[in-house]
Each structure stands twice: as structure tokens, then as C-alpha cells.
Coordinates of C-alpha atoms and ligand atoms in Angstrom, one line a residue:
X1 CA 68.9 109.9 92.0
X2 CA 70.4 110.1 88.6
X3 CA 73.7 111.1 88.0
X4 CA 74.5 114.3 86.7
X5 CA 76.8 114.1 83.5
X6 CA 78.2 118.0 84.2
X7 CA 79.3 117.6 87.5
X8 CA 82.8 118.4 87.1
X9 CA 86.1 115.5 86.7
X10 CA 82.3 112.9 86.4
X11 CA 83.6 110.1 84.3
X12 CA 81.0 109.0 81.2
X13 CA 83.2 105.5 81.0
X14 CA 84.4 104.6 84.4
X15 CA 82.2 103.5 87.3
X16 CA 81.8 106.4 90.1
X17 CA 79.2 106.7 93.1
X18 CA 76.8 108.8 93.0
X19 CA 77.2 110.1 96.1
X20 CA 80.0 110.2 98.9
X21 CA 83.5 107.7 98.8
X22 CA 84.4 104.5 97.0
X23 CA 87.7 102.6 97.0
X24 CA 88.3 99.0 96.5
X25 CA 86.2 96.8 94.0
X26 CA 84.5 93.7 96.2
X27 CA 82.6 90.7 95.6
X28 CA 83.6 90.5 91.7
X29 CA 80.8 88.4 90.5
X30 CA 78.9 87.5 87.3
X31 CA 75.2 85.9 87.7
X32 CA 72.4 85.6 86.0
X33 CA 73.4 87.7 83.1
X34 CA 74.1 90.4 85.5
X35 CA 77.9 91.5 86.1
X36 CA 78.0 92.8 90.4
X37 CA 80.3 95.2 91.2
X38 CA 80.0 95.6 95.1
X39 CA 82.8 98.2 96.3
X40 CA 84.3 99.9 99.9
X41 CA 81.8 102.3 100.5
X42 CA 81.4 105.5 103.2
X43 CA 78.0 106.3 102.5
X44 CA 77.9 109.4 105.1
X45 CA 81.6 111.5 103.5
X46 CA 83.4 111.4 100.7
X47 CA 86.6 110.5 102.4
X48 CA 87.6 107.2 103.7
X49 CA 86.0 106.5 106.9
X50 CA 83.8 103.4 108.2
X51 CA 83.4 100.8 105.4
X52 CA 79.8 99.6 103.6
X53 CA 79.6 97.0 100.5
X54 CA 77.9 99.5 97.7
X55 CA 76.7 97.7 94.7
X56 CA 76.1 98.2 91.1
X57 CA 75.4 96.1 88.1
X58 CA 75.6 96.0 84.6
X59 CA 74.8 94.1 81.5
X60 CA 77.8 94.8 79.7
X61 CA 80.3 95.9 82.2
X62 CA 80.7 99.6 81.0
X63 CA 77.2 100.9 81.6
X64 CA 77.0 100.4 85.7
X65 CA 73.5 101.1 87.7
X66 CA 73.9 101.9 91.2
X67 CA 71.6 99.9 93.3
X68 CA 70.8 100.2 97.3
X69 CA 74.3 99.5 99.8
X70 CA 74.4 95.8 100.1
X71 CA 76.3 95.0 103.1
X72 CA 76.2 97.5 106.5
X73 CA 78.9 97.4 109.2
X74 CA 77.5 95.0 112.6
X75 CA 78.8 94.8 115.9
X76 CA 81.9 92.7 114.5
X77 CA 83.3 95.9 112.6
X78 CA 83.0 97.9 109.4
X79 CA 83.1 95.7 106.3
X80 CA 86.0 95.6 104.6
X81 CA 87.1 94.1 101.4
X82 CA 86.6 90.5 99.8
X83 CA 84.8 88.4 97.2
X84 CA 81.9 86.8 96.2
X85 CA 80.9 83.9 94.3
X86 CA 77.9 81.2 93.3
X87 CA 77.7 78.4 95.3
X88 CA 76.4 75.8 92.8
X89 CA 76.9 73.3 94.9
X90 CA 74.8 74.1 97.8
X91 CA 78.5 73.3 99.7
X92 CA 77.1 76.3 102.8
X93 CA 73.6 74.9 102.8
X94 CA 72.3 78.1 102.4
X95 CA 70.5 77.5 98.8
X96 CA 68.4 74.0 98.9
X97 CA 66.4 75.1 95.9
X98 CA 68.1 77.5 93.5
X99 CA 72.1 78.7 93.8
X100 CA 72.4 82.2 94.8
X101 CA 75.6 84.3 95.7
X102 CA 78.3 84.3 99.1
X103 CA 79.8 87.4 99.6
X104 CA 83.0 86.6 102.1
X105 CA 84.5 89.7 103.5
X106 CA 87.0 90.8 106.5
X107 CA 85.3 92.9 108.9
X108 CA 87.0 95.6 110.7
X109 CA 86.9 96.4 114.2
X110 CA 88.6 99.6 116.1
X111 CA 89.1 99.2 119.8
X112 CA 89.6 101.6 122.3
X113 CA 91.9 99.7 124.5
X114 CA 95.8 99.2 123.9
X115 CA 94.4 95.5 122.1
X116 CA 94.2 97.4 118.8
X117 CA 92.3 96.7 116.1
X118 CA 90.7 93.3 114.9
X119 CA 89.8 92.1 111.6
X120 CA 88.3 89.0 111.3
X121 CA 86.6 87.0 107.9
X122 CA 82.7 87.0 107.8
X123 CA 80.3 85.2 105.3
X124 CA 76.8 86.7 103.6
X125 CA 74.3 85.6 101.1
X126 CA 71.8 86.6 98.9
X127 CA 68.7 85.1 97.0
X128 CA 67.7 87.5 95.3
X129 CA 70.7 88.3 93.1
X130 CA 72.4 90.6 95.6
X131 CA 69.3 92.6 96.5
X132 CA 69.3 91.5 99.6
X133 CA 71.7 89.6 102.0
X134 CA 71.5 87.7 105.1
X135 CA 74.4 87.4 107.5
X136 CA 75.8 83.8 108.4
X137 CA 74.9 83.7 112.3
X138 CA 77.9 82.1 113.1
X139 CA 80.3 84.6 111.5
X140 CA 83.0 85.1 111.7
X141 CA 84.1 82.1 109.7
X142 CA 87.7 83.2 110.2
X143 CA 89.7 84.4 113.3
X144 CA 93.5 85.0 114.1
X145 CA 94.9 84.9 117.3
X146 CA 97.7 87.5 116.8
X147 CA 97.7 88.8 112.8
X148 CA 96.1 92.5 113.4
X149 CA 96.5 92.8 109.0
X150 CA 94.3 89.8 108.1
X151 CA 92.0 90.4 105.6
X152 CA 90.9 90.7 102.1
X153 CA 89.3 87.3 101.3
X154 CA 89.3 86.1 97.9
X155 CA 87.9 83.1 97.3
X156 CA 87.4 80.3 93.9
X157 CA 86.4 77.2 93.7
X158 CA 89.2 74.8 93.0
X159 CA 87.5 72.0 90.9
X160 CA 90.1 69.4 90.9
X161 CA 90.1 69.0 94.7
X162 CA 86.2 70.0 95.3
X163 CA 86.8 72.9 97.7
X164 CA 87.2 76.5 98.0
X165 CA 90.4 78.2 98.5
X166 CA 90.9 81.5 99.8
X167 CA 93.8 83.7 99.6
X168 CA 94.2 86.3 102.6
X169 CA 96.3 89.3 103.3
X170 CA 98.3 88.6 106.1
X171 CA 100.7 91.7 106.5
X172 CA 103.2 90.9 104.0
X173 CA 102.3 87.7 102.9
X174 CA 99.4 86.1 101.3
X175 CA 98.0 83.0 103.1
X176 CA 96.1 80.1 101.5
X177 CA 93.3 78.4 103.1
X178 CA 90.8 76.1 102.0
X179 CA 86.9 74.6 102.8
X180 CA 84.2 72.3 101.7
X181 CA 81.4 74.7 102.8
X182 CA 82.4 78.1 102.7
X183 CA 82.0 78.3 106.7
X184 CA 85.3 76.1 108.0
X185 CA 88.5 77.3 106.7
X186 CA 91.9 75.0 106.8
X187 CA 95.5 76.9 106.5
X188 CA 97.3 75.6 103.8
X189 CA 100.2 77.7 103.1
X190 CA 102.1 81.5 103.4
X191 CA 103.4 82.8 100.5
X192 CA 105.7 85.8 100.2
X193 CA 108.6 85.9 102.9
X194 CA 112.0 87.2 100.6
X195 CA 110.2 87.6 97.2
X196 CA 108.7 90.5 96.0
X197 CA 108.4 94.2 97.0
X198 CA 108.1 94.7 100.4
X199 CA 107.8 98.3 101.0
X200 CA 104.1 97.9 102.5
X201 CA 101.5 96.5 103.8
X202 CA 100.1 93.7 101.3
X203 CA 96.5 93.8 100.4
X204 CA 93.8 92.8 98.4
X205 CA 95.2 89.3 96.6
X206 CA 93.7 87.3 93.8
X207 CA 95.0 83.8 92.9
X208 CA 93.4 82.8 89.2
X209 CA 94.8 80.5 86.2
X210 CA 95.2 82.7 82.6
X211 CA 96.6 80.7 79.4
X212 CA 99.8 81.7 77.9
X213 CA 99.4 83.0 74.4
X214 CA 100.3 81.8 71.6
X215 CA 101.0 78.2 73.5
X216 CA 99.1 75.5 75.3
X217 CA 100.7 76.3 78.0
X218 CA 98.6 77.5 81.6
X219 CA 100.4 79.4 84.4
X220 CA 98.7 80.9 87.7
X221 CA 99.3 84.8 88.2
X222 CA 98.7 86.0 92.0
X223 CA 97.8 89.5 92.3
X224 CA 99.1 91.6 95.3
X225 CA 98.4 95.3 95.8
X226 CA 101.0 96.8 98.2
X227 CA 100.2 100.1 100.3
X228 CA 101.3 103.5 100.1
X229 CA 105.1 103.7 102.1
X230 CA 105.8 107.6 102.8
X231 CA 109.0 107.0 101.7
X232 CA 108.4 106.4 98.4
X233 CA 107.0 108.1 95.5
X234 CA 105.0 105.6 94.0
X235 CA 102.5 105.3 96.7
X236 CA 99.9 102.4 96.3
X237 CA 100.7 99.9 93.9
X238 CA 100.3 96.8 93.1
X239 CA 102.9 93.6 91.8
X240 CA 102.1 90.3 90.5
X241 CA 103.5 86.7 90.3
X242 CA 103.2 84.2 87.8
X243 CA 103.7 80.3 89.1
X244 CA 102.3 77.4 89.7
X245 CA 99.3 75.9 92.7
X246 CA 98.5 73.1 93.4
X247 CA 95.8 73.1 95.4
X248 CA 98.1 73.8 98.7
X249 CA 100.8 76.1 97.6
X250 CA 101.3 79.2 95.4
X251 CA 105.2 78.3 93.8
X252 CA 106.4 81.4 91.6
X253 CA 108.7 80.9 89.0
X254 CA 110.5 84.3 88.9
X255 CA 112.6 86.1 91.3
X256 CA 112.2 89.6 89.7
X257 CA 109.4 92.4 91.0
X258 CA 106.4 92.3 88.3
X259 CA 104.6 95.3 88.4
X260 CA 100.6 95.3 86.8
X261 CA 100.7 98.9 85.8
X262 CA 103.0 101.6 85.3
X263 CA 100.6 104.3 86.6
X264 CA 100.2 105.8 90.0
X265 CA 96.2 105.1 89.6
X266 CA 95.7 101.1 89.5
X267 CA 95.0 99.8 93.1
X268 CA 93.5 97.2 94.7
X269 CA 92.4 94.8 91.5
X270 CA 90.6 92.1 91.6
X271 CA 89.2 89.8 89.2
X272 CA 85.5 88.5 87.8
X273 CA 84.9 85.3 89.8
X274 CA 81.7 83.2 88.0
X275 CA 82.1 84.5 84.1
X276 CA 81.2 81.5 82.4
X277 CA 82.9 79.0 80.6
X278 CA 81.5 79.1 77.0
X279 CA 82.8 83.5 77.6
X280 CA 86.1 82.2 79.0
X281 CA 88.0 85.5 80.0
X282 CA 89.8 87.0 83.0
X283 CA 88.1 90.2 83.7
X284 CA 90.0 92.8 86.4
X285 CA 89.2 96.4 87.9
X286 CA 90.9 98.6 89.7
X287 CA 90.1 101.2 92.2
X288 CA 91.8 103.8 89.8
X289 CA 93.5 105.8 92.5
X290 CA 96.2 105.9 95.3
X291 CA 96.1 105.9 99.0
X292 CA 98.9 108.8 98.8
X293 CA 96.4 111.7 97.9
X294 CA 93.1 109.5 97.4
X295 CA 91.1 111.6 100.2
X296 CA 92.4 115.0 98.8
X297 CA 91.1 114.6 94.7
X298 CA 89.3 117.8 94.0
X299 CA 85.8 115.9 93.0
X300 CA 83.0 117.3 94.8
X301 CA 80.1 115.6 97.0
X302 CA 81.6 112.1 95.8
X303 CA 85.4 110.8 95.8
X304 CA 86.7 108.0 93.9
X305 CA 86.4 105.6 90.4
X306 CA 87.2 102.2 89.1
X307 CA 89.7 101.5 85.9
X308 CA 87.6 100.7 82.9
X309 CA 87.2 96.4 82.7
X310 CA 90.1 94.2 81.1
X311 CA 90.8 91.2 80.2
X312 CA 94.1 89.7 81.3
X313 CA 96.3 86.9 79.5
X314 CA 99.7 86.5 79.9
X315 CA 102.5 86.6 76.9
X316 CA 106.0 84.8 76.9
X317 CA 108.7 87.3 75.4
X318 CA 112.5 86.0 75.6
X319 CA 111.5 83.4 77.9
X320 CA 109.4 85.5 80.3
X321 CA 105.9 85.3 81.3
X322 CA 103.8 88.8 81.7
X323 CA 100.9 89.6 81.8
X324 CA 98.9 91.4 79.1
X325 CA 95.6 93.8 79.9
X326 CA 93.2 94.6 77.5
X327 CA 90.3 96.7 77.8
X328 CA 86.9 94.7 77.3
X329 CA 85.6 94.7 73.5
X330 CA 82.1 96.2 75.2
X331 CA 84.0 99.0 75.3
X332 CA 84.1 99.4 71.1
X333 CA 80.5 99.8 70.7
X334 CA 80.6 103.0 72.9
X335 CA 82.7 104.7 69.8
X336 CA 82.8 105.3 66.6
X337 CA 85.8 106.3 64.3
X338 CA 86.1 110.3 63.4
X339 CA 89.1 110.3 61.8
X340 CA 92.0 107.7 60.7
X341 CA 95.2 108.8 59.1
X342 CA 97.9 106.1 57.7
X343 CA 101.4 106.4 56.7
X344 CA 102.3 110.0 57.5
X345 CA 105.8 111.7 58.4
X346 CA 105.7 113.4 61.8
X347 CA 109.1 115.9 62.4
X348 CA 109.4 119.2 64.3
X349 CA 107.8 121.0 61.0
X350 CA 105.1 119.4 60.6
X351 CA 103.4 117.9 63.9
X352 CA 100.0 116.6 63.7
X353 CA 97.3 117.8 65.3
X354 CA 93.5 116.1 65.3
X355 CA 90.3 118.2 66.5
X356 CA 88.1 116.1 69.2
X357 CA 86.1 118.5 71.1
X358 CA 84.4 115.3 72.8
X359 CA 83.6 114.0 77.4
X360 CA 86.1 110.9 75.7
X361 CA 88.1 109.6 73.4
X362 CA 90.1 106.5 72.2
X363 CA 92.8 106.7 70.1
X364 CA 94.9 103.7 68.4
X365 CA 97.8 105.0 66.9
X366 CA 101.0 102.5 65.8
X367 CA 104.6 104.3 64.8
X368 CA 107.5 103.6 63.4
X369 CA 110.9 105.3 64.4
X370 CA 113.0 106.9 61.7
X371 CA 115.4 108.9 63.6
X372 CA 113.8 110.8 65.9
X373 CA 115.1 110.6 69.5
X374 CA 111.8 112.5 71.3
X375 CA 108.9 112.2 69.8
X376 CA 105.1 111.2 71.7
X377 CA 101.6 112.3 71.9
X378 CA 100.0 115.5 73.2
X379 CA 96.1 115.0 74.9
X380 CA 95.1 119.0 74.7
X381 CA 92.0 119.1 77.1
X382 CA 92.0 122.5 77.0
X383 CA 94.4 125.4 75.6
X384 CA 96.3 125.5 79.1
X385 CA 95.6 122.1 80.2
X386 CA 97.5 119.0 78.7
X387 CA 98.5 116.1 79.1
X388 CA 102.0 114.8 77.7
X389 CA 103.2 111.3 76.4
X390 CA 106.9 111.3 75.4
X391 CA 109.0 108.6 74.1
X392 CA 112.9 109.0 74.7
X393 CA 114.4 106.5 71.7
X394 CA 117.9 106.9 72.9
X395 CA 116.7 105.5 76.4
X396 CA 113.7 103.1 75.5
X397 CA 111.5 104.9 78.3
X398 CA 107.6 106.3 78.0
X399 CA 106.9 109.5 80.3
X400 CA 103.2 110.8 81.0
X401 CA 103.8 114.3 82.6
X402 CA 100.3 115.6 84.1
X403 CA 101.7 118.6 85.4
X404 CA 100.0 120.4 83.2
X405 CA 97.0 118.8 83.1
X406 CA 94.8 120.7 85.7
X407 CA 94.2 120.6 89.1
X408 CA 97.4 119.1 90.4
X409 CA 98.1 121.2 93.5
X410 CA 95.6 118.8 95.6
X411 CA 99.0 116.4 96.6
X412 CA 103.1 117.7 95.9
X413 CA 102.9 113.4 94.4
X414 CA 99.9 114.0 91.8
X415 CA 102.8 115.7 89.2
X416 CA 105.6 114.1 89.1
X417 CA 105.8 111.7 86.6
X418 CA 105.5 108.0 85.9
X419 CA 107.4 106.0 83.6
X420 CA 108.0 102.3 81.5
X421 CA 111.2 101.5 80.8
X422 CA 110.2 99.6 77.4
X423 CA 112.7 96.9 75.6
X424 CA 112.8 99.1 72.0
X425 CA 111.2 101.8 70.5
X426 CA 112.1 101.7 67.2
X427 CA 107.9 99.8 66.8
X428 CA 105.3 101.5 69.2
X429 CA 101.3 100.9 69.5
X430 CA 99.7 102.9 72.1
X431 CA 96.1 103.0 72.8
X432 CA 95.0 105.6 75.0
X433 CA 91.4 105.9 76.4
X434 CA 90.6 109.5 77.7
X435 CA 87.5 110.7 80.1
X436 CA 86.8 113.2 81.9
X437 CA 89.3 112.5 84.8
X438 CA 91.5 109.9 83.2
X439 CA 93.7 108.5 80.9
X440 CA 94.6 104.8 80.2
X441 CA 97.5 104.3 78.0
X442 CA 98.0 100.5 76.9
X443 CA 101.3 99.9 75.2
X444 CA 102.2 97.1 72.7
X445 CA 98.7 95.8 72.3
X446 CA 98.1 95.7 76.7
X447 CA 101.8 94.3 77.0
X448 CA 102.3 97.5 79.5
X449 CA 99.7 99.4 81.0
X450 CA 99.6 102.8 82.9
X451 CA 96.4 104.5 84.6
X452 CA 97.1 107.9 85.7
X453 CA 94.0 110.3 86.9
X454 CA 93.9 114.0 85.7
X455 CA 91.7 116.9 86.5
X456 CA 91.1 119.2 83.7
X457 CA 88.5 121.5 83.1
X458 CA 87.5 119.8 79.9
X459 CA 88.3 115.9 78.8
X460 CA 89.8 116.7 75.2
X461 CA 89.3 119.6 72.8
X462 CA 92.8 117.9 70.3
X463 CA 95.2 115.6 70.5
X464 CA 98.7 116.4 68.8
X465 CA 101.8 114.0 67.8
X466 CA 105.0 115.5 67.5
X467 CA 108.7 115.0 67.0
X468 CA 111.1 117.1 68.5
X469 CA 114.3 115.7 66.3
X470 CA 114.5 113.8 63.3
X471 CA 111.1 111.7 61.7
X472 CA 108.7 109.4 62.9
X473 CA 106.7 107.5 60.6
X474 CA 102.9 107.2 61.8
X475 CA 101.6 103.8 60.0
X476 CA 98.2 104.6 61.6
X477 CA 96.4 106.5 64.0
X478 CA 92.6 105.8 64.1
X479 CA 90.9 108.9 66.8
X480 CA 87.1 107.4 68.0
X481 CA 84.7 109.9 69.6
X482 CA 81.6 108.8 71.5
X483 CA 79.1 107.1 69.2
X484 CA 75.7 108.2 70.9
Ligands
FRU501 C1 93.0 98.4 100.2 C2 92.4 98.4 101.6 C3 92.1 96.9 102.0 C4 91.0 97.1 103.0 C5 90.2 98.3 102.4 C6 89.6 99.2 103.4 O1 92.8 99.6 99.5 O2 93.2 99.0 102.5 O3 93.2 96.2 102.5 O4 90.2 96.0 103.1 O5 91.1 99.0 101.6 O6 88.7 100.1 102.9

């Protein structure tokens, strides 16, 4: 079955299923010139219900092919989420003549008496680059005699000790473990008691080494997604640490709550394990939604989309580490420039306004503050449907209001709206990436990021830049419209 490009809200940049639910991106892997995107899967409704690996994989990590479901639930449980990787080694046994992939994954079991439910860790593999897998017959690999939230395996090889390590949600901490083979797993360490935000359940980590720019310096950055807490508006989102491991023990080196996006739509991330050395880069997705109205976004006959890829590095500004996201450069050759303006004088008389009329768009525009004390950007997907970016100079924040922006009336949480508190405004880059249900706005060349879903009837007829007081100068604004 082919996809079919006019369904309504179907992205044209963003991976979707065909058919039925998705959330979480699984088993992250790059093989054989083939990038694997396996994902949490309901094959039979598109709302969340009991848990498959789909698959799909692609050359260049934008252009996705959807193959067959790779993993089914057994009588251990469904099949939650986890990793994979290449075991070049031969360290499980399983590939005595050529390496082939391990998929290691928390499997999910409901029980009817007042024991509750179990989730235990469970291995697979595959000789045939993910075509087919077999199931270890001694899973599970991984047990716990009382934690009922244990799960979300991610696992690397740590070179400099020759083992695996594997970091585990384990309600609201992350635990460490490690193993020569894949199969027996030592605790090492628990990470997370009295740091970080606490407001959830914490799921889906990933524990990787980035480079710090602009320095020889190397720090590791440990992903955490938190889940949705009524209480709050937010919903699902997820926070990050930057510090150091040793092999044992995850030691951050900040006390403040790090968040990876500013958008309600960035959930569950997880990074590339495999990409090779000679390519070098930290790639992460997202599951670009949020458990708070995830089951109830109007799409029809399938439900749910991952963030476009990016690469992640970190950046040290006034003696603090963060992280940076960039979308992938396979993005660029999916667009070609229609129109680029430099060095023009936005005010309240004369806003700018550019005709798109495309299914996406990517706009680069950099400014420079005169005195105006509003000014921002205006995505027009249709004449009543928009989509607002505003800049408030006087209090250094960035608001994306998607009240406006179509169906909204799904969840009371889809319109209010989400915010960066930014150091200064007077200099602004935004890049903003628009398809048919989305909009990615990087700030600062990836220094901030914020994913925010949107349901309008069409993805962007203009795009307008205003001022509401006083001048801003745009230096450049480059607008790039699908190239094929
Ligand atoms: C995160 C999550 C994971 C779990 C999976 C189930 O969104 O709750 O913790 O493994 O989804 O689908």
C-alpha cells in the first residue's frame, strides 16, 4: 500500500504509518547503508493500545519506506520500547559468520490479579538486516523483583571497558547496567534522586558522548523524557543532563532543569546507535507529539509522526553547556530557494508578506532589532488559519500561538501557547520548517528548538513578518519551496 499524499494533516517530510498508531521511535540503528527506524506500533487502531515494533528504512533519513512489523507481542507481554544495535563482536553468539543487528526491548505484561503489571527486558535478532527476527529463548534477559516502571532499554557499546551499557527507566530514575554478551546484565548505578524535574514518570533515556563546539572538549548528555502530569500544562516532555560517565556512573555537572525543546510536540527521543565513524554525527527523533491529547489528533485511519532527523552538539555560552539541534543537511536537497530578500525595514506600515502556495516550506530568516518591542513571523496556511511567532523585545521571550491554526478543539491543551525565554533579542535567526501538520522553529542556529503540531486545512499559502512598534531590520530571509 502506498501512501496517499492528500489524505489530510499527511506529512511529505516527517515519517507517519501508513496505517493505524505510532509513538515512540525504537531500535535507532544504521546498517548496511540502510538507516532502521523501528517504532511503538498498534497495528489493529489508531489509538494506543497493545504495542508491536513497526519498521521502516531509508537511505537518507528523510525519505522512510515502511516495511512488514518487525517484532510481535509473545506470551511475556506487548513490546515496548528500546534499542538496537550491531554486534560486531559476535559478544551474544548469535552471528558466527557475518554481524547482524540486536533489538533489546522491555516487554509489557497486564495481569488480572492485584500483582499488577510486569515489564521485563527481552533481546531479538536479525540476519537479514531487520527483515526478520528471532527471539532469544532465554528472554527475558532482564527481571526486577519489585520496580513495576522498568523499561526502555537503551543500549551502546562502551569501547574502553569492552561491554555494553544500558540505561533503563526505572520510575524516576535512570539505572545503568552493563554486559559482555548482550544476554547478562550487571547493575551499576541509579541516577536521578533530587536533580531534575520530577513531575512524572521517567522514560525512554539515552546516554551518548557529543563534543563541545568550538573546543576539544567532550561531555556526555543523558536524555530523559518525562510523562504527561495532569497537573501541568506542558504534558510530555522531555529534559536533559550534560556530565560526565565513566563507565559505572552518570555524574552531571549542573543543578538547573535543561529542557531539549520548547514545544509541546518532542517526546520520547532517542538517538542513531551504529552511524559510522568516518560520518561522525549524533542523530535524534522524536515522536513529535504528547501523551496529553496524543489519542485525540484529528488524523484519520492513522495517528501519530516522528520530528524530522537532527543532529545534536552541544555549545558552551557564559560558562554553560547546552545542547544544540540541527536538522540533518539531507534535508537541503528536498528544497530549493524561491525567493531571498536582504537588508529590508520591517514596521507596522510596511510588513512583509511572501507568496508560498506549497505541502512545505523552510524559511531562514536572521533580524536585527531597531526599536521595535513586538515584532515576529506570521505562517498563513490558509486565510483563516495561521500560525503566529512573536518576539516580545522588552521581555526576551518567543510565543508560537496555534490557536488559530486549525483544528485545535481536539484537546482545551492543543492552544495555549508555548514559549523560550531567550537571553537577548536585539540578534534573532529563526529557521522554521513547515508541513502539512507541523512546524519546527530552530532558534539561534539550533541553540533552542520548539516542535509544535498544527492541523490546518492547507500547510502554507504566505508567510508574513511584521512589526507592531517601531523597526526591525531584516538582514535576510531566504523562503525554500519543495524542489521536485
Ligand atoms: C513513552 C512510553 C514508553 C513505553 C512506550 C509504550 O512514550 O510510555 O515508556 O515503553 O511509550 O508505548
Amino acid at each position: 500500500m502506498k501512501i496517499d499524499q492528500n489524505q489530510k494533516y499527511r506529512p511529505s517530510l516527517h515519517f507517519s504509518p501508513k496505517e493505524k498508531w505510532l509513538n515512540d521511535p525504537n531500535g535507532l540503528v544504521f546498517f548496511k547503508g540502510e538507516y532502521h527506524l523501528f517504532y511503538q506500533h498498534n497495528p489493529n487502531d489508531s489509538v494506543w493500545g497493545p504495542m508491536h515494533w513497526g519498521h521502516a528504512v531509508s537511505k537518507d533519513l528523510i525519505e522512510w519506506e515502511q516495511l512488514d512489523i518487525a517484532i510481535y507481542p509473545d506470551e511475556l507481554g506487548t513490546i515496548f520500547s528500546g534499542s538496537a544495535v550491531i554486534d560486531w563482536n559476535n559478544t551474544t553468539g548469535f552471528f558466527p559468520n557475518d554481524p547482524g543487528i540486536v533489538a533489546i526491548y522491555t516487554q509489557h505484561l497486564d495481569s488480572s490479579d492485584e500483582t499488577g503489571p510486569k515489564q521485563v527486558q527481552s533481546i531479538a535478532y536479525s540476519h537479514d538486516h531487520g527483515r526478520s527476527w528471532i527471539k532469544y529463548n532465554g528472554n527475558p534477559v532482564l527481571t526486577h523483583p519489585t520496580k513495576v516502571d522498568f523499561r526502555d532499554p537503551k543500549v551502546f557499546w562502551y569501547e574502553q571497558e569492552n561491554k555494553w551499557i544500558m540505561s533503563l527507566a526505572t520510575g524516576q530514575t535512570i539505572s545503568f547496567y552493563s554486559s559482555r554478551n548482550l544476554i547478562v546484565w550487571k547493575f551499576e548505578s541509579e541516577f536521578g534522586e533530587n536533580i531534575g524535574f520530577h513531575e512524572g514518570v521517567w522514560e525512554c533515556p539515552d546516554l551518548f558522548e557529543l563534543p563541545v563546539e568550538n573546543s576539544g572538549e567532550k561531555k556526555w548528555m543523558l536524555i530523559v523524557s518525562v510523562g504527561d502530569n495532569s497537573k501541568l500544562d506542558e504534558g510530555s516532555r522531555s529534559q536533559y543532563f550534560i556530565g560526565s560517565f565513566d563507565g559505572n556512573t552518570f555524574k552531571p555537572e549542573h543543578e538547573e532543569i535543561k529542557w531539549l525543546d520548547y514545544g509541546k510536540d518532542n517526546y520520547a527521543g532517542v538517538s542513531f546507535s551504529d552511524i559510522p565513524e568516518e560520518d561522525g554525527r549524533r542523530i535524534y527523533l522524536a515522536w513529535m507529539s504528547n501523551w496529553r491529547y496524543a489519542n485525540q489528533v484529528p488524523t484519520e485511519g492513522w495517528r501519530g509522526q516522528m520530528t524530522l532527523p537532527r543532529e545534536l552538539s552541544l555549545k558552551k555560552v557564559d560558562g554553560d553547556i547546552n545542547v544544540v539541534q540541527r536538522v540533518v543537511k539531507e534535508l537541503d536537497s528536498y528544497f530549493q530557494v524561491k525567493e531571498e530578500i536582504t537588508d529590508i525595514m520591517i514596521n507596522d506600515a510596511s510588513p512583509l508578506s511572501v507568496n508560498i502556495s506549497e505541502r512545505f516550506v523552510d524559511v531562514d530568516l536572521s533580524f536585527k532589532n531597531s526599536n521595535s518591542s513586538l515584532y515576529g513571523v506570521t505562517v498563513h496556511h490558509t486565510k483563516s488559519h495561521y500560525t503566529g511567532i512573536h518576539i516580545d523585545t522588552n521581555n526576551n521571550t518567543l510565543t508560537v500561538t496555534r490557536e488559530n491554526s486549525g483544528e485545535v478543539d481536539f484537546s482545551d491543551n492543543f492552544s495555549l501557547s508555548q514559549s523560550i525565554v531567550l537571553m537577548d533579542t536585539s540578534e534573532l535567526k529563526l529557521r522554521l520548517i513547515v508541513d502539512s501538520a507541523s512546524i519546527e522553529l530552530f532558534v539561534n542556529e539550533g541553540e533552542y528548538s520548539l516542535t509544535s503540531l498544527i492541523f490546518p486545512n492547507f500547510a502554507c499559502e504566505r508567510i508574513s513578518l511584521f512589526s507592531a512598534d517601531g523597526e526591525v531590520q531584516l538582514k535576510n530571509g531566504k523562503f525554500s519551496v519543495p524542489s521536485k
